[in-house]
GROMACS .gro file of C-alpha atoms in nm:
model
  400
    1MET     CA    1  -1.356  -4.500  -4.576
    2LYS     CA    2  -1.178  -4.532  -4.909
    3THR     CA    3  -0.800  -4.530  -4.881
    4TYR     CA    4  -0.601  -4.330  -5.132
    5ILE     CA    5  -0.261  -4.425  -5.003
    6SER     CA    6  -0.099  -4.770  -4.984
    7PRO     CA    7  -0.155  -5.062  -4.979
    8TRP     CA    8  -0.379  -5.035  -5.282
    9PRO     CA    9  -0.185  -4.824  -5.532
   10GLN     CA   10  -0.278  -4.831  -5.895
   11THR     CA   11   0.021  -5.024  -6.024
   12ALA     CA   12  -0.049  -4.903  -6.377
   13ALA     CA   13   0.031  -4.551  -6.256
   14LEU     CA   14   0.375  -4.650  -6.126
   15PRO     CA   15   0.661  -4.536  -6.349
   16PRO     CA   16   0.840  -4.788  -6.571
   17PHE     CA   17   1.206  -4.875  -6.531
   18PRO     CA   18   1.447  -4.710  -6.527
   19ARG     CA   19   1.291  -4.490  -6.259
   20THR     CA   20   1.425  -4.141  -6.203
   21VAL     CA   21   1.478  -4.084  -5.831
   22SER     CA   22   1.513  -3.782  -5.607
   23VAL     CA   23   1.664  -3.875  -5.269
   24LEU     CA   24   1.576  -3.644  -4.979
   25GLY     CA   25   1.802  -3.735  -4.687
   26ALA     CA   26   2.075  -3.897  -4.894
   27THR     CA   27   2.340  -3.879  -4.621
   28GLY     CA   28   2.136  -4.055  -4.352
   29SER     CA   29   2.107  -4.428  -4.285
   30ILE     CA   30   1.797  -4.474  -4.502
   31GLY     CA   31   1.949  -4.277  -4.786
   32ALA     CA   32   2.267  -4.483  -4.766
   33SER     CA   33   2.070  -4.810  -4.785
   34ALA     CA   34   1.861  -4.681  -5.075
   35LEU     CA   35   2.167  -4.576  -5.273
   36LYS     CA   36   2.321  -4.916  -5.205
   37VAL     CA   37   2.013  -5.076  -5.361
   38MET     CA   38   2.031  -4.843  -5.661
   39ALA     CA   39   2.403  -4.907  -5.708
   40ARG     CA   40   2.333  -5.281  -5.722
   41HIS     CA   41   2.054  -5.232  -5.978
   42LYS     CA   42   2.185  -4.952  -6.197
   43ASP     CA   43   1.967  -5.062  -6.489
   44LYS     CA   44   1.655  -4.976  -6.288
   45PHE     CA   45   1.737  -4.629  -6.155
   46THR     CA   46   1.870  -4.289  -6.251
   47VAL     CA   47   1.948  -4.055  -5.962
   48THR     CA   48   1.845  -3.705  -6.062
   49ALA     CA   49   1.874  -3.532  -5.722
   50LEU     CA   50   2.044  -3.577  -5.385
   51ALA     CA   51   1.979  -3.369  -5.072
   52GLY     CA   52   2.218  -3.397  -4.780
   53GLY     CA   53   2.140  -3.153  -4.501
   54ARG     CA   54   2.470  -3.015  -4.366
   55ASN     CA   55   2.689  -3.316  -4.441
   56ALA     CA   56   2.884  -3.167  -4.733
   57LYS     CA   57   3.161  -3.427  -4.737
   58ARG     CA   58   2.928  -3.724  -4.746
   59LEU     CA   59   2.703  -3.562  -5.007
   60ALA     CA   60   3.002  -3.478  -5.226
   61LYS     CA   61   3.116  -3.839  -5.220
   62LEU     CA   62   2.770  -3.960  -5.319
   63ALA     CA   63   2.728  -3.693  -5.584
   64VAL     CA   64   3.056  -3.787  -5.751
   65GLU     CA   65   2.945  -4.151  -5.758
   66PHE     CA   66   2.588  -4.100  -5.885
   67ARG     CA   67   2.628  -3.770  -6.076
   68PRO     CA   68   2.282  -3.621  -6.011
   69GLU     CA   69   2.180  -3.308  -6.197
   70PHE     CA   70   2.051  -3.144  -5.876
   71THR     CA   71   2.185  -3.133  -5.520
   72ALA     CA   72   2.068  -2.953  -5.207
   73LEU     CA   73   2.206  -2.859  -4.867
   74LEU     CA   74   2.056  -2.664  -4.581
   75THR     CA   75   2.314  -2.386  -4.537
   76ASP     CA   76   2.532  -2.163  -4.754
   77GLU     CA   77   2.837  -2.275  -4.558
   78ALA     CA   78   2.767  -2.642  -4.635
   79ALA     CA   79   2.700  -2.558  -5.000
   80ARG     CA   80   3.035  -2.380  -5.034
   81GLU     CA   81   3.219  -2.673  -4.878
   82PHE     CA   82   3.030  -2.915  -5.101
   83LYS     CA   83   3.118  -2.722  -5.416
   84SER     CA   84   3.487  -2.712  -5.320
   85LEU     CA   85   3.494  -3.094  -5.300
   86LEU     CA   86   3.362  -3.159  -5.651
   87PRO     CA   87   3.591  -3.251  -5.941
   88SER     CA   88   3.634  -3.002  -6.224
   89ASP     CA   89   3.437  -3.215  -6.472
   90TYR     CA   90   3.116  -3.219  -6.265
   91SER     CA   91   2.899  -2.914  -6.191
   92PRO     CA   92   2.554  -3.003  -6.057
   93LYS     CA   93   2.295  -2.741  -5.972
   94ILE     CA   94   2.336  -2.667  -5.598
   95LEU     CA   95   2.024  -2.550  -5.416
   96VAL     CA   96   2.027  -2.418  -5.060
   97GLY     CA   97   1.776  -2.405  -4.774
   98PRO     CA   98   1.462  -2.593  -4.668
   99GLU     CA   99   1.279  -2.472  -4.979
  100ALA     CA  100   1.536  -2.658  -5.189
  101TYR     CA  101   1.392  -2.985  -5.061
  102VAL     CA  102   1.050  -2.886  -5.192
  103THR     CA  103   1.208  -2.814  -5.530
  104LEU     CA  104   1.374  -3.155  -5.541
  105ALA     CA  105   1.048  -3.322  -5.437
  106THR     CA  106   0.864  -3.172  -5.733
  107LEU     CA  107   1.117  -3.190  -6.017
  108PRO     CA  108   0.929  -3.275  -6.339
  109GLN     CA  109   1.186  -3.540  -6.433
  110ALA     CA  110   1.172  -3.713  -6.091
  111ASP     CA  111   0.905  -3.981  -6.089
  112LEU     CA  112   0.998  -4.142  -5.754
  113ILE     CA  113   1.076  -3.943  -5.440
  114LEU     CA  114   1.250  -4.106  -5.144
  115SER     CA  115   1.148  -3.897  -4.843
  116SER     CA  116   1.389  -3.991  -4.566
  117ILE     CA  117   1.445  -3.658  -4.391
  118VAL     CA  118   1.438  -3.681  -4.012
  119GLY     CA  119   1.157  -3.512  -3.821
  120ALA     CA  120   0.897  -3.248  -3.900
  121ALA     CA  121   1.129  -3.097  -4.163
  122GLY     CA  122   1.011  -3.374  -4.394
  123PHE     CA  123   0.649  -3.256  -4.397
  124PRO     CA  124   0.669  -2.970  -4.652
  125PRO     CA  125   0.860  -3.164  -4.922
  126THR     CA  126   0.650  -3.477  -4.870
  127LEU     CA  127   0.330  -3.276  -4.906
  128ALA     CA  128   0.472  -3.102  -5.212
  129ALA     CA  129   0.551  -3.439  -5.370
  130ALA     CA  130   0.198  -3.561  -5.294
  131ARG     CA  131   0.045  -3.253  -5.452
  132ALA     CA  132   0.266  -3.305  -5.758
  133GLY     CA  133   0.134  -3.658  -5.805
  134LYS     CA  134   0.464  -3.833  -5.737
  135VAL     CA  135   0.529  -4.187  -5.625
  136ILE     CA  136   0.668  -4.138  -5.274
  137ALA     CA  137   0.878  -4.396  -5.094
  138LEU     CA  138   0.809  -4.265  -4.746
  139ALA     CA  139   1.057  -4.307  -4.461
  140ASN     CA  140   0.956  -3.985  -4.285
  141LYS     CA  141   0.678  -4.090  -4.049
  142GLU     CA  142   0.654  -3.740  -3.902
  143SER     CA  143   0.497  -3.617  -4.228
  144LEU     CA  144   0.188  -3.825  -4.159
  145VAL     CA  145   0.195  -3.760  -3.785
  146LEU     CA  146   0.175  -3.386  -3.850
  147GLY     CA  147  -0.052  -3.377  -4.150
  148GLY     CA  148  -0.170  -3.720  -4.254
  149HIS     CA  149  -0.521  -3.588  -4.323
  150ILE     CA  150  -0.382  -3.321  -4.557
  151ILE     CA  151  -0.145  -3.560  -4.735
  152ARG     CA  152  -0.425  -3.816  -4.788
  153LYS     CA  153  -0.637  -3.546  -4.949
  154ALA     CA  154  -0.348  -3.436  -5.169
  155CYS     CA  155  -0.287  -3.794  -5.285
  156HIS     CA  156  -0.655  -3.835  -5.370
  157GLU     CA  157  -0.661  -3.515  -5.574
  158SER     CA  158  -0.330  -3.566  -5.760
  159GLY     CA  159  -0.312  -3.944  -5.796
  160ALA     CA  160   0.008  -3.962  -5.590
  161VAL     CA  161   0.101  -4.296  -5.435
  162ILE     CA  162   0.276  -4.349  -5.103
  163LEU     CA  163   0.473  -4.668  -5.052
  164PRO     CA  164   0.585  -4.715  -4.688
  165VAL     CA  165   0.958  -4.767  -4.630
  166ASP     CA  166   0.947  -4.817  -4.251
  167SER     CA  167   1.000  -5.189  -4.198
  168GLU     CA  168   0.683  -5.219  -3.989
  169HIS     CA  169   0.457  -5.038  -4.234
  170ASN     CA  170   0.613  -5.212  -4.529
  171ALA     CA  171   0.531  -5.541  -4.356
  172LEU     CA  172   0.169  -5.428  -4.315
  173PHE     CA  173   0.166  -5.317  -4.678
  174GLN     CA  174   0.273  -5.663  -4.794
  175GLY     CA  175   0.026  -5.835  -4.561
  176LEU     CA  176  -0.261  -5.624  -4.690
  177LEU     CA  177  -0.195  -5.659  -5.062
  178GLY     CA  178  -0.501  -5.809  -5.224
  179HIS     CA  179  -0.729  -5.684  -4.948
  180SER     CA  180  -0.893  -5.354  -4.862
  181SER     CA  181  -0.993  -5.179  -4.542
  182GLU     CA  182  -1.347  -5.305  -4.599
  183ASP     CA  183  -1.235  -5.662  -4.674
  184GLY     CA  184  -1.230  -5.832  -4.337
  185LEU     CA  185  -0.944  -5.636  -4.179
  186HIS     CA  186  -0.962  -5.659  -3.801
  187LYS     CA  187  -0.634  -5.529  -3.662
  188LEU     CA  188  -0.286  -5.409  -3.752
  189ILE     CA  189  -0.015  -5.534  -3.515
  190LEU     CA  190   0.311  -5.337  -3.508
  191THR     CA  191   0.615  -5.510  -3.363
  192ALA     CA  192   0.874  -5.326  -3.155
  193SER     CA  193   1.220  -5.446  -3.062
  194GLY     CA  194   1.185  -5.286  -2.720
  195GLY     CA  195   1.508  -5.093  -2.776
  196PRO     CA  196   1.815  -5.106  -2.553
  197PHE     CA  197   1.614  -5.075  -2.229
  198ARG     CA  198   1.356  -5.351  -2.275
  199GLY     CA  199   1.257  -5.494  -1.938
  200ARG     CA  200   1.409  -5.208  -1.740
  201ASN     CA  201   1.207  -5.016  -1.480
  202ARG     CA  202   1.173  -4.644  -1.421
  203ALA     CA  203   1.437  -4.649  -1.145
  204PHE     CA  204   1.693  -4.771  -1.398
  205LEU     CA  205   1.571  -4.537  -1.671
  206LYS     CA  206   1.641  -4.238  -1.446
  207THR     CA  207   2.012  -4.319  -1.472
  208VAL     CA  208   2.061  -4.396  -1.842
  209THR     CA  209   2.311  -4.201  -2.047
  210ARG     CA  210   2.306  -4.066  -2.399
  211ASP     CA  211   2.545  -4.336  -2.521
  212GLN     CA  212   2.337  -4.613  -2.366
  213ALA     CA  213   2.023  -4.484  -2.535
  214LEU     CA  214   2.196  -4.466  -2.874
  215ALA     CA  215   2.307  -4.831  -2.861
  216HIS     CA  216   2.019  -5.007  -3.035
  217PRO     CA  217   2.054  -5.387  -3.015
  218ASN     CA  218   1.930  -5.470  -3.368
  219TRP     CA  219   1.918  -5.171  -3.602
  220SER     CA  220   2.177  -4.919  -3.720
  221MET     CA  221   1.996  -4.583  -3.719
  222GLY     CA  222   2.052  -4.211  -3.679
  223ALA     CA  223   2.064  -4.046  -3.338
  224LYS     CA  224   1.709  -3.911  -3.327
  225ILE     CA  225   1.535  -4.232  -3.427
  226SER     CA  226   1.762  -4.432  -3.193
  227ILE     CA  227   1.645  -4.225  -2.896
  228ASP     CA  228   1.284  -4.256  -3.014
  229SER     CA  229   1.330  -4.633  -3.025
  230ALA     CA  230   1.473  -4.633  -2.672
  231SER     CA  231   1.173  -4.437  -2.540
  232LEU     CA  232   0.919  -4.629  -2.758
  233MET     CA  233   0.811  -4.296  -2.909
  234ASN     CA  234   0.915  -4.433  -3.246
  235LYS     CA  235   0.646  -4.698  -3.211
  236GLY     CA  236   0.396  -4.438  -3.097
  237LEU     CA  237   0.461  -4.232  -3.409
  238GLU     CA  238   0.420  -4.548  -3.617
  239VAL     CA  239   0.078  -4.610  -3.461
  240ILE     CA  240  -0.037  -4.268  -3.584
  241GLU     CA  241   0.128  -4.328  -3.921
  242ALA     CA  242  -0.057  -4.660  -3.960
  243CYS     CA  243  -0.393  -4.493  -3.898
  244HIS     CA  244  -0.328  -4.246  -4.180
  245LEU     CA  245  -0.170  -4.493  -4.421
  246TYR     CA  246  -0.438  -4.756  -4.397
  247GLY     CA  247  -0.746  -4.557  -4.302
  248VAL     CA  248  -0.807  -4.739  -3.973
  249SER     CA  249  -0.898  -4.618  -3.626
  250VAL     CA  250  -0.644  -4.618  -3.347
  251ASP     CA  251  -0.846  -4.896  -3.181
  252GLN     CA  252  -0.748  -5.119  -3.473
  253VAL     CA  253  -0.376  -5.080  -3.410
  254ASP     CA  254  -0.185  -5.278  -3.150
  255VAL     CA  255   0.182  -5.301  -3.048
  256VAL     CA  256   0.372  -5.608  -2.936
  257VAL     CA  257   0.737  -5.623  -2.829
  258HIS     CA  258   0.942  -5.868  -3.033
  259PRO     CA  259   1.310  -5.837  -2.935
  260GLN     CA  260   1.451  -6.045  -3.223
  261SER     CA  261   1.319  -5.799  -3.489
  262ILE     CA  262   1.249  -6.085  -3.731
  263VAL     CA  263   0.870  -6.047  -3.752
  264HIS     CA  264   0.827  -5.692  -3.875
  265SER     CA  265   0.450  -5.663  -3.825
  266LEU     CA  266   0.128  -5.860  -3.864
  267VAL     CA  267  -0.218  -5.813  -4.014
  268GLU     CA  268  -0.513  -5.980  -3.841
  269PHE     CA  269  -0.832  -6.047  -4.033
  270ALA     CA  270  -1.191  -6.098  -3.921
  271ASP     CA  271  -1.162  -6.477  -3.933
  272GLY     CA  272  -0.884  -6.469  -3.672
  273SER     CA  273  -0.602  -6.544  -3.914
  274GLN     CA  274  -0.284  -6.336  -3.906
  275ILE     CA  275  -0.034  -6.270  -4.183
  276ALA     CA  276   0.317  -6.190  -4.064
  277HIS     CA  277   0.614  -6.053  -4.260
  278LEU     CA  278   0.950  -6.201  -4.162
  279GLY     CA  279   1.300  -6.097  -4.264
  280GLN     CA  280   1.642  -5.994  -4.146
  281PRO     CA  281   1.657  -5.651  -3.977
  282ASP     CA  282   1.811  -5.484  -4.283
  283MET     CA  283   1.649  -5.170  -4.427
  284GLN     CA  284   1.755  -5.261  -4.780
  285ILE     CA  285   1.464  -5.508  -4.789
  286PRO     CA  286   1.171  -5.267  -4.738
  287ILE     CA  287   1.349  -4.992  -4.934
  288ALA     CA  288   1.396  -5.216  -5.237
  289HIS     CA  289   1.038  -5.339  -5.211
  290CYS     CA  290   0.909  -4.982  -5.236
  291MET     CA  291   1.150  -4.856  -5.497
  292CYS     CA  292   1.103  -5.156  -5.726
  293PHE     CA  293   0.733  -5.222  -5.656
  294PRO     CA  294   0.566  -5.434  -5.783
  295GLU     CA  295   0.885  -5.620  -5.882
  296ARG     CA  296   1.123  -5.787  -5.637
  297VAL     CA  297   1.500  -5.780  -5.681
  298THR     CA  298   1.798  -5.964  -5.535
  299LEU     CA  299   1.982  -5.793  -5.252
  300ASP     CA  300   2.316  -5.831  -5.078
  301VAL     CA  301   2.163  -5.924  -4.742
  302LYS     CA  302   2.196  -6.227  -4.520
  303ARG     CA  303   1.921  -6.481  -4.579
  304LEU     CA  304   1.686  -6.555  -4.292
  305ASN     CA  305   1.736  -6.902  -4.143
  306LEU     CA  306   1.469  -6.972  -3.883
  307ALA     CA  307   1.656  -7.275  -3.752
  308GLU     CA  308   1.947  -7.045  -3.668
  309VAL     CA  309   1.717  -6.787  -3.510
  310ALA     CA  310   1.556  -7.076  -3.318
  311THR     CA  311   1.330  -6.867  -3.094
  312LEU     CA  312   1.088  -6.585  -3.157
  313THR     CA  313   0.937  -6.421  -2.849
  314PHE     CA  314   0.662  -6.165  -2.797
  315GLU     CA  315   0.547  -5.961  -2.498
  316LYS     CA  316   0.329  -5.665  -2.410
  317PRO     CA  317   0.497  -5.323  -2.404
  318ASP     CA  318   0.544  -5.164  -2.062
  319LYS     CA  319   0.354  -4.837  -2.101
  320SER     CA  320   0.426  -4.743  -1.739
  321ALA     CA  321   0.804  -4.749  -1.778
  322PHE     CA  322   0.778  -4.617  -2.135
  323PRO     CA  323   0.490  -4.366  -2.134
  324CYS     CA  324   0.571  -4.221  -2.477
  325LEU     CA  325   0.378  -4.505  -2.639
  326ARG     CA  326   0.070  -4.428  -2.429
  327LEU     CA  327   0.101  -4.057  -2.504
  328ALA     CA  328   0.097  -4.124  -2.879
  329PHE     CA  329  -0.228  -4.322  -2.856
  330GLU     CA  330  -0.381  -4.048  -2.643
  331ALA     CA  331  -0.265  -3.771  -2.876
  332PHE     CA  332  -0.423  -3.928  -3.181
  333GLN     CA  333  -0.750  -3.984  -2.995
  334ALA     CA  334  -0.753  -3.624  -2.868
  335GLY     CA  335  -0.779  -3.464  -3.213
  336PRO     CA  336  -0.581  -3.366  -3.524
  337SER     CA  337  -0.376  -3.091  -3.358
  338HIS     CA  338  -0.247  -3.303  -3.070
  339PRO     CA  339  -0.012  -3.523  -3.279
  340THR     CA  340   0.163  -3.206  -3.398
  341VAL     CA  341   0.215  -3.109  -3.035
  342LEU     CA  342   0.334  -3.460  -2.950
  343ASN     CA  343   0.591  -3.460  -3.230
  344ALA     CA  344   0.719  -3.106  -3.172
  345ALA     CA  345   0.765  -3.161  -2.799
  346ASN     CA  346   0.937  -3.492  -2.863
  347GLU     CA  347   1.181  -3.349  -3.117
  348VAL     CA  348   1.282  -3.071  -2.879
  349ALA     CA  349   1.313  -3.309  -2.582
  350VAL     CA  350   1.522  -3.559  -2.780
  351ASP     CA  351   1.752  -3.279  -2.896
  352LEU     CA  352   1.797  -3.162  -2.537
  353PHE     CA  353   1.869  -3.518  -2.422
  354LEU     CA  354   2.127  -3.568  -2.698
  355LYS     CA  355   2.293  -3.246  -2.580
  356GLU     CA  356   2.284  -3.390  -2.225
  357ARG     CA  357   2.075  -3.101  -2.091
  358ILE     CA  358   1.792  -3.322  -1.962
  359HIS     CA  359   1.753  -3.679  -1.833
  360PHE     CA  360   1.596  -3.963  -2.029
  361LEU     CA  361   1.271  -3.964  -1.832
  362ASP     CA  362   1.238  -3.590  -1.885
  363ILE     CA  363   1.149  -3.669  -2.247
  364PRO     CA  364   0.802  -3.814  -2.176
  365ALA     CA  365   0.748  -3.564  -1.894
  366MET     CA  366   0.803  -3.270  -2.128
  367ILE     CA  367   0.576  -3.422  -2.393
  368GLU     CA  368   0.298  -3.492  -2.144
  369ARG     CA  369   0.306  -3.136  -2.016
  370ALA     CA  370   0.290  -2.995  -2.369
  371LEU     CA  371  -0.010  -3.214  -2.448
  372SER     CA  372  -0.191  -3.127  -2.125
  373ASP     CA  373  -0.139  -2.754  -2.191
  374HIS     CA  374  -0.276  -2.776  -2.545
  375ALA     CA  375  -0.634  -2.692  -2.634
  376PRO     CA  376  -0.746  -2.844  -2.968
  377ILE     CA  377  -0.729  -2.607  -3.265
  378PRO     CA  378  -0.811  -2.646  -3.636
  379VAL     CA  379  -0.515  -2.765  -3.843
  380ASP     CA  380  -0.673  -2.773  -4.186
  381THR     CA  381  -0.379  -2.615  -4.368
  382PRO     CA  382  -0.003  -2.681  -4.378
  383GLU     CA  383   0.052  -2.326  -4.252
  384ALA     CA  384  -0.158  -2.394  -3.941
  385ILE     CA  385   0.036  -2.714  -3.871
  386LEU     CA  386   0.376  -2.549  -3.912
  387ASP     CA  387   0.272  -2.248  -3.701
  388LEU     CA  388   0.164  -2.481  -3.421
  389ASP     CA  389   0.485  -2.681  -3.458
  390ARG     CA  390   0.697  -2.366  -3.414
  391GLU     CA  391   0.487  -2.245  -3.120
  392VAL     CA  392   0.515  -2.572  -2.930
  393ARG     CA  393   0.889  -2.597  -2.991
  394ALA     CA  394   0.940  -2.249  -2.850
  395GLN     CA  395   0.726  -2.326  -2.546
  396VAL     CA  396   0.905  -2.654  -2.468
  397ARG     CA  397   1.250  -2.502  -2.512
  398GLY     CA  398   1.149  -2.211  -2.291
  399ARG     CA  399   1.074  -2.451  -2.007
  400ALA     CA  400   1.400  -2.648  -2.036
   0.00000   0.00000   0.00000
């Protein structure tokens, strides 16, 4: 099957420098790292738009620094606060609501879109950017989990290119450059840190607290992705994302636990050789690789010294103690509507856990019930996907 998304973009179609960037999710951890890269390489980027959810104070600080023409927030209240924090000599256009993100994703002057919104909310703007033929630096894996088949089609029709920001998929991207899905590819191997509860059994997991689950040993991330990492759902979503990005079957994707987070993923070829990508666990590295592709730039990150690291270890994931990973494999195999159910149930369950209304092991239990209750349905349109997403969320919340 021909792949229309990375890792085989037409480099001639990529915009020249300086690249005009629209940042969706500017106030999150990915957005912060991306803006740090752009601040270091001001000759390569112009920020035309920043979207910041409800974090008016943080967005105002960034807007004053980068002076984008467009900004967006999710609520009128946040927009009013944001406007009150701006200096008198700066008046950007302020858009409000989820539809504002779609607008920023399709601005004619924006030739590179960083999609780093958390959760299913990232699907509409990512799809809009794909339909508009943009270069998309994708950090929102849920977009492909929900509608990877639709986004692939949109990229094929418009000429859009997706460059993967997730450290694991960026590692696969780099390992696959120069090859194709028909060129001896055998397997994609995603690495997982194992999160804060690696090696723990279900008896222990029954007792874990919100704060314990948020304390990731290697990465600094937002709350939702930190919980997903603790449950291994993050890796499950990445399995589905890999299938859509690289046009492979789920049988060609494997997961190995690597607690040091130095090897970010591996590509195995038909001859038995494997290509691994190594680097410090710093998101500036994959972000800069996508935003500057095909060039590489210097970054303010600690250099990897393998003698200091000394030991790299690998082990199989415990799918019994962490069933979310198993559920993701099963959802993708079950049909195109099941990953939408998986993601919706997970987002609701994680939200309930963060609000301390359910226990940690209730997360996979709620997801498994939602999947078992679901009968496959056609999801050939974005509207069908979003309708199913809303329906599942309501059902899962109703049972909490």
